[in-house]
PDB file of C-alpha atoms in Angstrom:
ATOM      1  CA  UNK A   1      -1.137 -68.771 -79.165  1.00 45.00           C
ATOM      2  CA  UNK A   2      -1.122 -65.481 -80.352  1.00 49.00           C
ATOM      3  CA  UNK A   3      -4.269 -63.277 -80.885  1.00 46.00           C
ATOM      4  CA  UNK A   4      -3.873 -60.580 -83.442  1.00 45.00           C
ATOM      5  CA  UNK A   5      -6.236 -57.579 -83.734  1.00 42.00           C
ATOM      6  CA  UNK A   6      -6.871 -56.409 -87.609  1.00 45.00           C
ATOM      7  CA  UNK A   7      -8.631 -53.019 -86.444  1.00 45.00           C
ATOM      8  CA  UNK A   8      -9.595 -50.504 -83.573  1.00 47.00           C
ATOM      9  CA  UNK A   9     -12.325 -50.010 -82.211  1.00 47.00           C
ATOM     10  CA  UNK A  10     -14.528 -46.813 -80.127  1.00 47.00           C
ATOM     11  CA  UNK A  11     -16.548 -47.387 -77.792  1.00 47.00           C
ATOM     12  CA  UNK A  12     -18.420 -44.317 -77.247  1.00 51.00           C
ATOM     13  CA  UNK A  13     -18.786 -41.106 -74.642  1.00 53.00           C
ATOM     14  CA  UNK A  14     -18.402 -42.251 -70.995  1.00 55.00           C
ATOM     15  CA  UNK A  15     -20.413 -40.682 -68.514  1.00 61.00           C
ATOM     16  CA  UNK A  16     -19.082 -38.071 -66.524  1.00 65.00           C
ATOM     17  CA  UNK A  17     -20.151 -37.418 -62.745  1.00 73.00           C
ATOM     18  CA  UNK A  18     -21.483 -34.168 -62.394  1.00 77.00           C
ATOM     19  CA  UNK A  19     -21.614 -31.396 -59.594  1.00 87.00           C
ATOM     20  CA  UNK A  20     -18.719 -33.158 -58.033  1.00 91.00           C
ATOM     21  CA  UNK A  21     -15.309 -31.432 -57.751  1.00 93.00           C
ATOM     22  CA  UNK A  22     -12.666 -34.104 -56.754  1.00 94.00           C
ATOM     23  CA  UNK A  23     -10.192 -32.170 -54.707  1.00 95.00           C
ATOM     24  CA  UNK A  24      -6.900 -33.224 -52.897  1.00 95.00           C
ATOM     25  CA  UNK A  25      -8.370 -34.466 -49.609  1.00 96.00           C
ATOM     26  CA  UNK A  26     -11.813 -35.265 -50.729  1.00 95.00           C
ATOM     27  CA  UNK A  27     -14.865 -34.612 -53.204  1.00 95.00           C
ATOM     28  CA  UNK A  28     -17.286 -32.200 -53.066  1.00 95.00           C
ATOM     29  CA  UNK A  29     -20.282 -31.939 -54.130  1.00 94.00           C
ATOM     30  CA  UNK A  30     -21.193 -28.818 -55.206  1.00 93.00           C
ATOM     31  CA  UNK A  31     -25.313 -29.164 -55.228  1.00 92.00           C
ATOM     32  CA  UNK A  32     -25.706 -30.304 -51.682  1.00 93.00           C
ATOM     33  CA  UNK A  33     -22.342 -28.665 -50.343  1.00 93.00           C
ATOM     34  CA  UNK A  34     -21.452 -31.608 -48.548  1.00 94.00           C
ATOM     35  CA  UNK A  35     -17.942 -32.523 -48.795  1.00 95.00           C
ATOM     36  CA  UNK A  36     -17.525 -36.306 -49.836  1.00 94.00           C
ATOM     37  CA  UNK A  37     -14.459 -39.057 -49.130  1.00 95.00           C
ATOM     38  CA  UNK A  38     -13.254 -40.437 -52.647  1.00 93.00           C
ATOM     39  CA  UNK A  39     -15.391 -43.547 -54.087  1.00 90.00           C
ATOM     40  CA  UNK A  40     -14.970 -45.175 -56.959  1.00 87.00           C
ATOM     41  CA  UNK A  41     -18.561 -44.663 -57.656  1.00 86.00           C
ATOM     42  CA  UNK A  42     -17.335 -40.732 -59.168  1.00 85.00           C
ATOM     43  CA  UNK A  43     -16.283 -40.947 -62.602  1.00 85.00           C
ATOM     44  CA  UNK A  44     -14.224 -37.831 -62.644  1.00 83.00           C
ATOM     45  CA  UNK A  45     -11.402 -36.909 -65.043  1.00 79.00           C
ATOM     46  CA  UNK A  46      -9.662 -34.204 -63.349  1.00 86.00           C
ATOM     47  CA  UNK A  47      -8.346 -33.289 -59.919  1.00 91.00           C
ATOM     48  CA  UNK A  48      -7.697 -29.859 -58.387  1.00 94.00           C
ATOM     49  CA  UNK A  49      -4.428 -29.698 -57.070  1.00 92.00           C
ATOM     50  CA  UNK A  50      -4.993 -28.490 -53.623  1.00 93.00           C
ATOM     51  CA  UNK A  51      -7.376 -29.317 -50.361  1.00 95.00           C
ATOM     52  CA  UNK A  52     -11.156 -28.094 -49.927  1.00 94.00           C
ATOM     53  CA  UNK A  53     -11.179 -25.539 -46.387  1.00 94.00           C
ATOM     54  CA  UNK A  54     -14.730 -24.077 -46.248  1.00 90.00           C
ATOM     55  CA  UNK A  55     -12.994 -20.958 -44.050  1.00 91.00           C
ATOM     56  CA  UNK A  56     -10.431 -20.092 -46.767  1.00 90.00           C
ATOM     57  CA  UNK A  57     -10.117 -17.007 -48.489  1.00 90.00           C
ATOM     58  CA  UNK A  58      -8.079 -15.878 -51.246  1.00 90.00           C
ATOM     59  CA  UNK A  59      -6.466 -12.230 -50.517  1.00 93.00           C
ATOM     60  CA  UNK A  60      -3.957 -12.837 -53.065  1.00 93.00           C
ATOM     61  CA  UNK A  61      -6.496 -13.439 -55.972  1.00 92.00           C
ATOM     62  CA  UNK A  62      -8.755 -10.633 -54.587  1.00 93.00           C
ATOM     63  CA  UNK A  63      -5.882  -8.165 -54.911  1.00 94.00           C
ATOM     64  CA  UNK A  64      -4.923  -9.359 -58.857  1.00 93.00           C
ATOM     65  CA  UNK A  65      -8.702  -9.684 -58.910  1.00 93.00           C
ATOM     66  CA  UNK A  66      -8.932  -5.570 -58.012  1.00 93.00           C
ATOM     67  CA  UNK A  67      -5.709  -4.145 -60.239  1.00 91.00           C
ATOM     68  CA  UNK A  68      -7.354  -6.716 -63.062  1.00 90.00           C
ATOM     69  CA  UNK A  69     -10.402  -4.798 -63.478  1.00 90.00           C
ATOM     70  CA  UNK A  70      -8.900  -1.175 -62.296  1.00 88.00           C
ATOM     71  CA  UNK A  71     -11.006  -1.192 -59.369  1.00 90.00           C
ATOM     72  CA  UNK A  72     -14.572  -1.005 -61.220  1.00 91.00           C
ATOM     73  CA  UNK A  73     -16.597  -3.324 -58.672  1.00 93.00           C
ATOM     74  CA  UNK A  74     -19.138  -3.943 -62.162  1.00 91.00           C
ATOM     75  CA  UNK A  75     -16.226  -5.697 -63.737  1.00 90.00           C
ATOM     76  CA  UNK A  76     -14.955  -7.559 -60.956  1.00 92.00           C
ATOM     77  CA  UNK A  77     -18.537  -9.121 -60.568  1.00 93.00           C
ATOM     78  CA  UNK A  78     -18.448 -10.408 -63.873  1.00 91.00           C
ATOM     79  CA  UNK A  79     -15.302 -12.387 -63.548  1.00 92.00           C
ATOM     80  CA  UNK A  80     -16.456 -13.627 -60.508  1.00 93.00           C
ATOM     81  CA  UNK A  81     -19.554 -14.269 -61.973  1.00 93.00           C
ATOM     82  CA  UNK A  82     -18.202 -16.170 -65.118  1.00 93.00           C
ATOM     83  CA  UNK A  83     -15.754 -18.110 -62.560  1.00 95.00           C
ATOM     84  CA  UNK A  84     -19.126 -19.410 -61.274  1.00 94.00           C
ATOM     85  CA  UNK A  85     -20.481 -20.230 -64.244  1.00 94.00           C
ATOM     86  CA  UNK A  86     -17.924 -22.312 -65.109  1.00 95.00           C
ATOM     87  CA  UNK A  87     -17.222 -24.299 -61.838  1.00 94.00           C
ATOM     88  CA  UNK A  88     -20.787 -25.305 -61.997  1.00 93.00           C
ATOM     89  CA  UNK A  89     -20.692 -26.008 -65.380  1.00 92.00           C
ATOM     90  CA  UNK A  90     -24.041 -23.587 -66.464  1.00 92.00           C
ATOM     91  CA  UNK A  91     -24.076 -24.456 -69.891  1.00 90.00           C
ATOM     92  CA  UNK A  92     -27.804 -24.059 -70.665  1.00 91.00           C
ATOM     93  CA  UNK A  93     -26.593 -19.941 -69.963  1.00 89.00           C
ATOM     94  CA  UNK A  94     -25.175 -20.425 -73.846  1.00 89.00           C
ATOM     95  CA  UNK A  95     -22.814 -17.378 -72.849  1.00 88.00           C
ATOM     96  CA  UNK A  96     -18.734 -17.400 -73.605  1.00 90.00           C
ATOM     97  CA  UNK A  97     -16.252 -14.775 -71.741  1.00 90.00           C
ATOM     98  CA  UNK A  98     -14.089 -12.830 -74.047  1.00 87.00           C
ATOM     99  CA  UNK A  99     -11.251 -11.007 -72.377  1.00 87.00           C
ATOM    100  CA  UNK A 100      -8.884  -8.571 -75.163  1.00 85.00           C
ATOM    101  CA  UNK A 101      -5.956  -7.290 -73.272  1.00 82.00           C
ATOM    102  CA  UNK A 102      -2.469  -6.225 -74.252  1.00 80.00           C
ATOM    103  CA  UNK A 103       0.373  -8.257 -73.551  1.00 78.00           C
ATOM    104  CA  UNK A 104       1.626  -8.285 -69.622  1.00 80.00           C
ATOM    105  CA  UNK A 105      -1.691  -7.314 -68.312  1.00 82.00           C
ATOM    106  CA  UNK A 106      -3.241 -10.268 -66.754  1.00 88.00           C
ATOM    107  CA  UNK A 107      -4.673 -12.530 -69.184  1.00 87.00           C
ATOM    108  CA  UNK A 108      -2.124 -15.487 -68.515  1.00 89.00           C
ATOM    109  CA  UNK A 109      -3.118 -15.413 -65.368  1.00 92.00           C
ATOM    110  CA  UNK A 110      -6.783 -15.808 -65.752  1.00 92.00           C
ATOM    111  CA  UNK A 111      -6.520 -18.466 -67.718  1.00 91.00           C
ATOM    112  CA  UNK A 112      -3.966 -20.389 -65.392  1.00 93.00           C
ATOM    113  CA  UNK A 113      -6.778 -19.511 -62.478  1.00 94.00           C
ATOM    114  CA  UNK A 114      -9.495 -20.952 -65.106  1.00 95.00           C
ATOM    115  CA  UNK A 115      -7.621 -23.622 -65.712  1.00 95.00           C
ATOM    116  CA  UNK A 116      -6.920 -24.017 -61.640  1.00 94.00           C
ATOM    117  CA  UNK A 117     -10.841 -24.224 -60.937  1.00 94.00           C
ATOM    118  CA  UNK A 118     -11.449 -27.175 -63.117  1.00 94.00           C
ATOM    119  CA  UNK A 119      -8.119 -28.905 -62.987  1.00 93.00           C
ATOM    120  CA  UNK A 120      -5.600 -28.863 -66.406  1.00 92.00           C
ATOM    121  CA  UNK A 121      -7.265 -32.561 -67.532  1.00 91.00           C
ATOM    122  CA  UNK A 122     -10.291 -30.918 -68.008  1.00 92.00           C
ATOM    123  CA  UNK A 123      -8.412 -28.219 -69.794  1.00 95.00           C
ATOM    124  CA  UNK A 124      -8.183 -27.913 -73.720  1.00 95.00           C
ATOM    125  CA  UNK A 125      -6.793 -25.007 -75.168  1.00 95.00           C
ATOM    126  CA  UNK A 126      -6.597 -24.430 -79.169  1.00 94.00           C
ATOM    127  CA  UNK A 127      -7.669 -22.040 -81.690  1.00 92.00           C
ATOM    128  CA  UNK A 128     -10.782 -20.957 -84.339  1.00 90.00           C
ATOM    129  CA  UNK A 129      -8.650 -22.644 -87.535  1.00 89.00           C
ATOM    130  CA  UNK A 130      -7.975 -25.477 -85.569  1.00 91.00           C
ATOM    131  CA  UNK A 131     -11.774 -26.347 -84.635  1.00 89.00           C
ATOM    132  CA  UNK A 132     -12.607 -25.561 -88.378  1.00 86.00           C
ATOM    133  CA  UNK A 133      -9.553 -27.444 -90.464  1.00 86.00           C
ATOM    134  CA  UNK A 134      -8.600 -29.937 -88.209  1.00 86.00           C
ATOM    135  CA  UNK A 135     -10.922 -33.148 -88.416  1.00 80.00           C
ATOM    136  CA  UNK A 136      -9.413 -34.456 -85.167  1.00 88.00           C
ATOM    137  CA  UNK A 137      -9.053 -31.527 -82.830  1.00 90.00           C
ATOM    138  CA  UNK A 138     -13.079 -31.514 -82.276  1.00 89.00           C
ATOM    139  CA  UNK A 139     -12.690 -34.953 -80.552  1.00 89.00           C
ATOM    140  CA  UNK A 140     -10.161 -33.319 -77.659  1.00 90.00           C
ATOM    141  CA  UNK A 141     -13.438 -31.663 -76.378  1.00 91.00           C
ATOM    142  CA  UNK A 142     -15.060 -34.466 -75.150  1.00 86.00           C
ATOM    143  CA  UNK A 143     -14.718 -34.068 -70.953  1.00 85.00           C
ATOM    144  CA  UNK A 144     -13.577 -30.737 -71.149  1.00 91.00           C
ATOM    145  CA  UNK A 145     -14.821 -28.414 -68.693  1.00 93.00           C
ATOM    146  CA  UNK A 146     -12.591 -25.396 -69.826  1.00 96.00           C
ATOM    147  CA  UNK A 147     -12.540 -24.913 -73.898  1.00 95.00           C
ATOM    148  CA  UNK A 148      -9.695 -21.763 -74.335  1.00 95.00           C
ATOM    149  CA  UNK A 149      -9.548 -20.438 -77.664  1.00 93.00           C
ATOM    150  CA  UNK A 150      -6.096 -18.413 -77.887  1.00 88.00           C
ATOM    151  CA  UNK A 151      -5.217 -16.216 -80.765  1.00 84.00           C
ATOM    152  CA  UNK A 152      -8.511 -15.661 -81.777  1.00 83.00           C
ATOM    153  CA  UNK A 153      -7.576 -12.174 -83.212  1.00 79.00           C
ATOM    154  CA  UNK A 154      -6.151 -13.465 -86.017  1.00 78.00           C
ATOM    155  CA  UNK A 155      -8.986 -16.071 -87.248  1.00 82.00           C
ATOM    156  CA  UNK A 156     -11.280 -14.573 -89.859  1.00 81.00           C
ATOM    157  CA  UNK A 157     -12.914 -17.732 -91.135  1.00 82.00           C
ATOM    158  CA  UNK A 158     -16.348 -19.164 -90.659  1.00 83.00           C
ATOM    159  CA  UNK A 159     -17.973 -18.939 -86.764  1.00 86.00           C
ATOM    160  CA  UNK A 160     -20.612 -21.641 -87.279  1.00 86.00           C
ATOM    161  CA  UNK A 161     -18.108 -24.597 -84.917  1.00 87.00           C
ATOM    162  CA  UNK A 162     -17.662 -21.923 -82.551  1.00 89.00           C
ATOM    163  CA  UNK A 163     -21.670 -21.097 -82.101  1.00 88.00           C
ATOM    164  CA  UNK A 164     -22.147 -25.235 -82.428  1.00 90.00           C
ATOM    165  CA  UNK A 165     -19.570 -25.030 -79.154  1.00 90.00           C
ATOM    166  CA  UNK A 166     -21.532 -22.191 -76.978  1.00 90.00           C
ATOM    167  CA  UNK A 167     -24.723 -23.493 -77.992  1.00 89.00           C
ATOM    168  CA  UNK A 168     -24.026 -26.635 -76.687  1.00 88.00           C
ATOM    169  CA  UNK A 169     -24.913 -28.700 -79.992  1.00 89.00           C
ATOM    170  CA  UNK A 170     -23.335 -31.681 -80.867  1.00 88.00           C
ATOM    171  CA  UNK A 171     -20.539 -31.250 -83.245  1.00 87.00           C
ATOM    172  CA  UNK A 172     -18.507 -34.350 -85.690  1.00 86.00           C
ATOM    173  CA  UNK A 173     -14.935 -35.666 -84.283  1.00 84.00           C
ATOM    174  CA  UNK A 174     -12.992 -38.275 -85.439  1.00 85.00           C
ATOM    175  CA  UNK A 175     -10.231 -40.274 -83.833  1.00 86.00           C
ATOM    176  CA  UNK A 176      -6.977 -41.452 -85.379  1.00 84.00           C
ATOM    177  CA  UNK A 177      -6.903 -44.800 -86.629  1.00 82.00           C
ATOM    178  CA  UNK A 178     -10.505 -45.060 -86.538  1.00 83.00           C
ATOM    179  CA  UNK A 179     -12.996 -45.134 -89.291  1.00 83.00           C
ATOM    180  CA  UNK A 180     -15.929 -43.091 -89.386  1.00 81.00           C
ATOM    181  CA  UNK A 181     -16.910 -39.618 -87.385  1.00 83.00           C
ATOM    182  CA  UNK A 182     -18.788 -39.571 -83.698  1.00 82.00           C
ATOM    183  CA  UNK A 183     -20.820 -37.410 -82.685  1.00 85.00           C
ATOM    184  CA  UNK A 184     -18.916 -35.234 -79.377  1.00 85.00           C
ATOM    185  CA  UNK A 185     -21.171 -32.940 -77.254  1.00 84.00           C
ATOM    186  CA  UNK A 186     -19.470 -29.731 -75.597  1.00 83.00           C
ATOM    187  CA  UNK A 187     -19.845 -30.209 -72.288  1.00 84.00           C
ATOM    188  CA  UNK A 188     -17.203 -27.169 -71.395  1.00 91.00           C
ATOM    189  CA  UNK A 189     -17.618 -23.201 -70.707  1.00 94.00           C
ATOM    190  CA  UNK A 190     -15.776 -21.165 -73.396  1.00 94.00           C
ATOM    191  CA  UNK A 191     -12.866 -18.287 -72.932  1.00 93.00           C
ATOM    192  CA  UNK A 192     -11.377 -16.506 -75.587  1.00 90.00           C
ATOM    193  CA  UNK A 193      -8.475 -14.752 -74.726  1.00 88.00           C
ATOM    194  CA  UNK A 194      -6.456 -12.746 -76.912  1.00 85.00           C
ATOM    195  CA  UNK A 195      -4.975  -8.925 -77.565  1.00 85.00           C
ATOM    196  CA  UNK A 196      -7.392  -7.659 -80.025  1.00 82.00           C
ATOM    197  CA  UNK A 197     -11.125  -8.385 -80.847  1.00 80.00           C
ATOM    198  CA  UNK A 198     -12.431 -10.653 -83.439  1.00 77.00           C
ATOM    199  CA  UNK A 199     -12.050 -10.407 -86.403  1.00 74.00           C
ATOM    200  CA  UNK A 200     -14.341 -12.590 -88.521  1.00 66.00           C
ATOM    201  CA  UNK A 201     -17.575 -11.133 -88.674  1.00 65.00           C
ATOM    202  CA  UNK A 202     -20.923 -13.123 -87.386  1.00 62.00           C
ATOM    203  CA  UNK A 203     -24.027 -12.022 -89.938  1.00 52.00           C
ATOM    204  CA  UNK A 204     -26.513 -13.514 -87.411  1.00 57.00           C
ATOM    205  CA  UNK A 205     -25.058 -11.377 -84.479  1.00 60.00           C
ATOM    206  CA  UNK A 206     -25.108 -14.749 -82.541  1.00 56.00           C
ATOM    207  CA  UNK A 207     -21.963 -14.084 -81.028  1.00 60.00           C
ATOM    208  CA  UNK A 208     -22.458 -10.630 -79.883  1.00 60.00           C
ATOM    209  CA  UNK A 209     -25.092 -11.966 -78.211  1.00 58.00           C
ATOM    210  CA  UNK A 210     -23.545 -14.487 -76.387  1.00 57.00           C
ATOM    211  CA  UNK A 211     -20.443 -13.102 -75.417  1.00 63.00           C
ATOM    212  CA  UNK A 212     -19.410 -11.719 -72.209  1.00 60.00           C
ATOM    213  CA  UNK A 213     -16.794  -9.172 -73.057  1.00 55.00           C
ATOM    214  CA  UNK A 214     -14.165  -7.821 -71.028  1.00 52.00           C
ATOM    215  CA  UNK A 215     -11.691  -5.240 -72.511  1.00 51.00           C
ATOM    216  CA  UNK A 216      -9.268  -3.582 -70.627  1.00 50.00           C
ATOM    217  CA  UNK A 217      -8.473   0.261 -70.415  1.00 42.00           C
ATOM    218  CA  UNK A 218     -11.896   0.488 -71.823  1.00 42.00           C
ATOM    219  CA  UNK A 219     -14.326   2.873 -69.874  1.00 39.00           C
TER     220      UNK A 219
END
């Protein structure tokens, strides 16, 4: 007997675990601090690629951390501070970092340590035009922890997606093969990253307002 299916179906936003951070020798949980063995009771979509050792430190990073921001201990705290943000997920804050850098001066590797604190499944990176034109891109957001917008410089369309995004309000996806549109939340911090600021202009100065800028060379 064969059973054919005529159509697809969705079946909706899973939930997500929160505050835990699924790591390669266990999970913690970053509320209570206490570090976890793995359960299937965590519905987690990523995993950081390397083991939880409360007496680490990170001289390496620290070092890129200090040529990164030319030794200006303001700037460095607002890295670290955004790196916070988005490890514990503080999306009520409604904030976005911005980082405009020239070519070969550190941006790549921000992102790749951004990417590193949430794990690359919880990783999306695409652009302004994309989130605007493309009725499917918007549905890649769902579980994302990390939302990189690259090439930003060069997008001088309409900014109401990207304040739905840092606002946190629900925005339309759709999913190939699938009739109709569903509704995705953001659940994800937002980076842009690019070599010149934006271009498009935001009448309602929303964006100004929300961003957390970091520009290098700049006094």
């Amino acid at each position: 007997m064969r059973i054919k299916f005529g159509h697809k179906s969705y079946l909706g936003e899973p939930r997500f675990t929160l505050n835990m951070i699924v790591l390669e020798n266990g999970v913690l949980n970053l509320k209570t601090r206490d570090f976890l063995p793995y359960s299937p009771d965590y519905f987690v979509i990523s995993k950081l690629l390397f083991s939880y050792d409360k007496s680490a430190n990170c001289p390496h990073f620290l070092n890129f951390l200090d040529q990164f921001c030319l030794q200006k201990e303001d700037r460095k705290e607002l890295i670290r501070s955004w790196f916070y943000a988005l490890v514990h997920q503080l999306l009520d804050l409604q904030i976005f970092m911005c980082i405009i850098c020239p070519g070969g001066s550190g941006k790549s590797t921000m992102a790749l340590v951004a990417t590193a604190l949430v794990g690359h499944e919880a990783t999306i990176t695409t652009t302004l035009k994309s989130l605007r034109s493309d009725t499917f891109e918007t549905i890649n957001l769902r579980g994302k922890k990390l939302i990189m917008i690259s090439n930003f410089e060069q997008y001088v369309g309409d900014l109401s997606i990207f304040k739905q995004i840092v606002g946190g309000d629900a925005l339309k996806g759709r999913v190939k093969h699938v009739q109709g549109s569903f509704e995705v939340p953001p659940e994800g911090m937002v980076v842009l990253v690019g070599n010149k600021p934006l271009q498009s202009r935001d009448s309602s100065n929303a964006i100004r307002k929300g961003a957390l800028k970091y520009k290098l060379g700049q006094e």
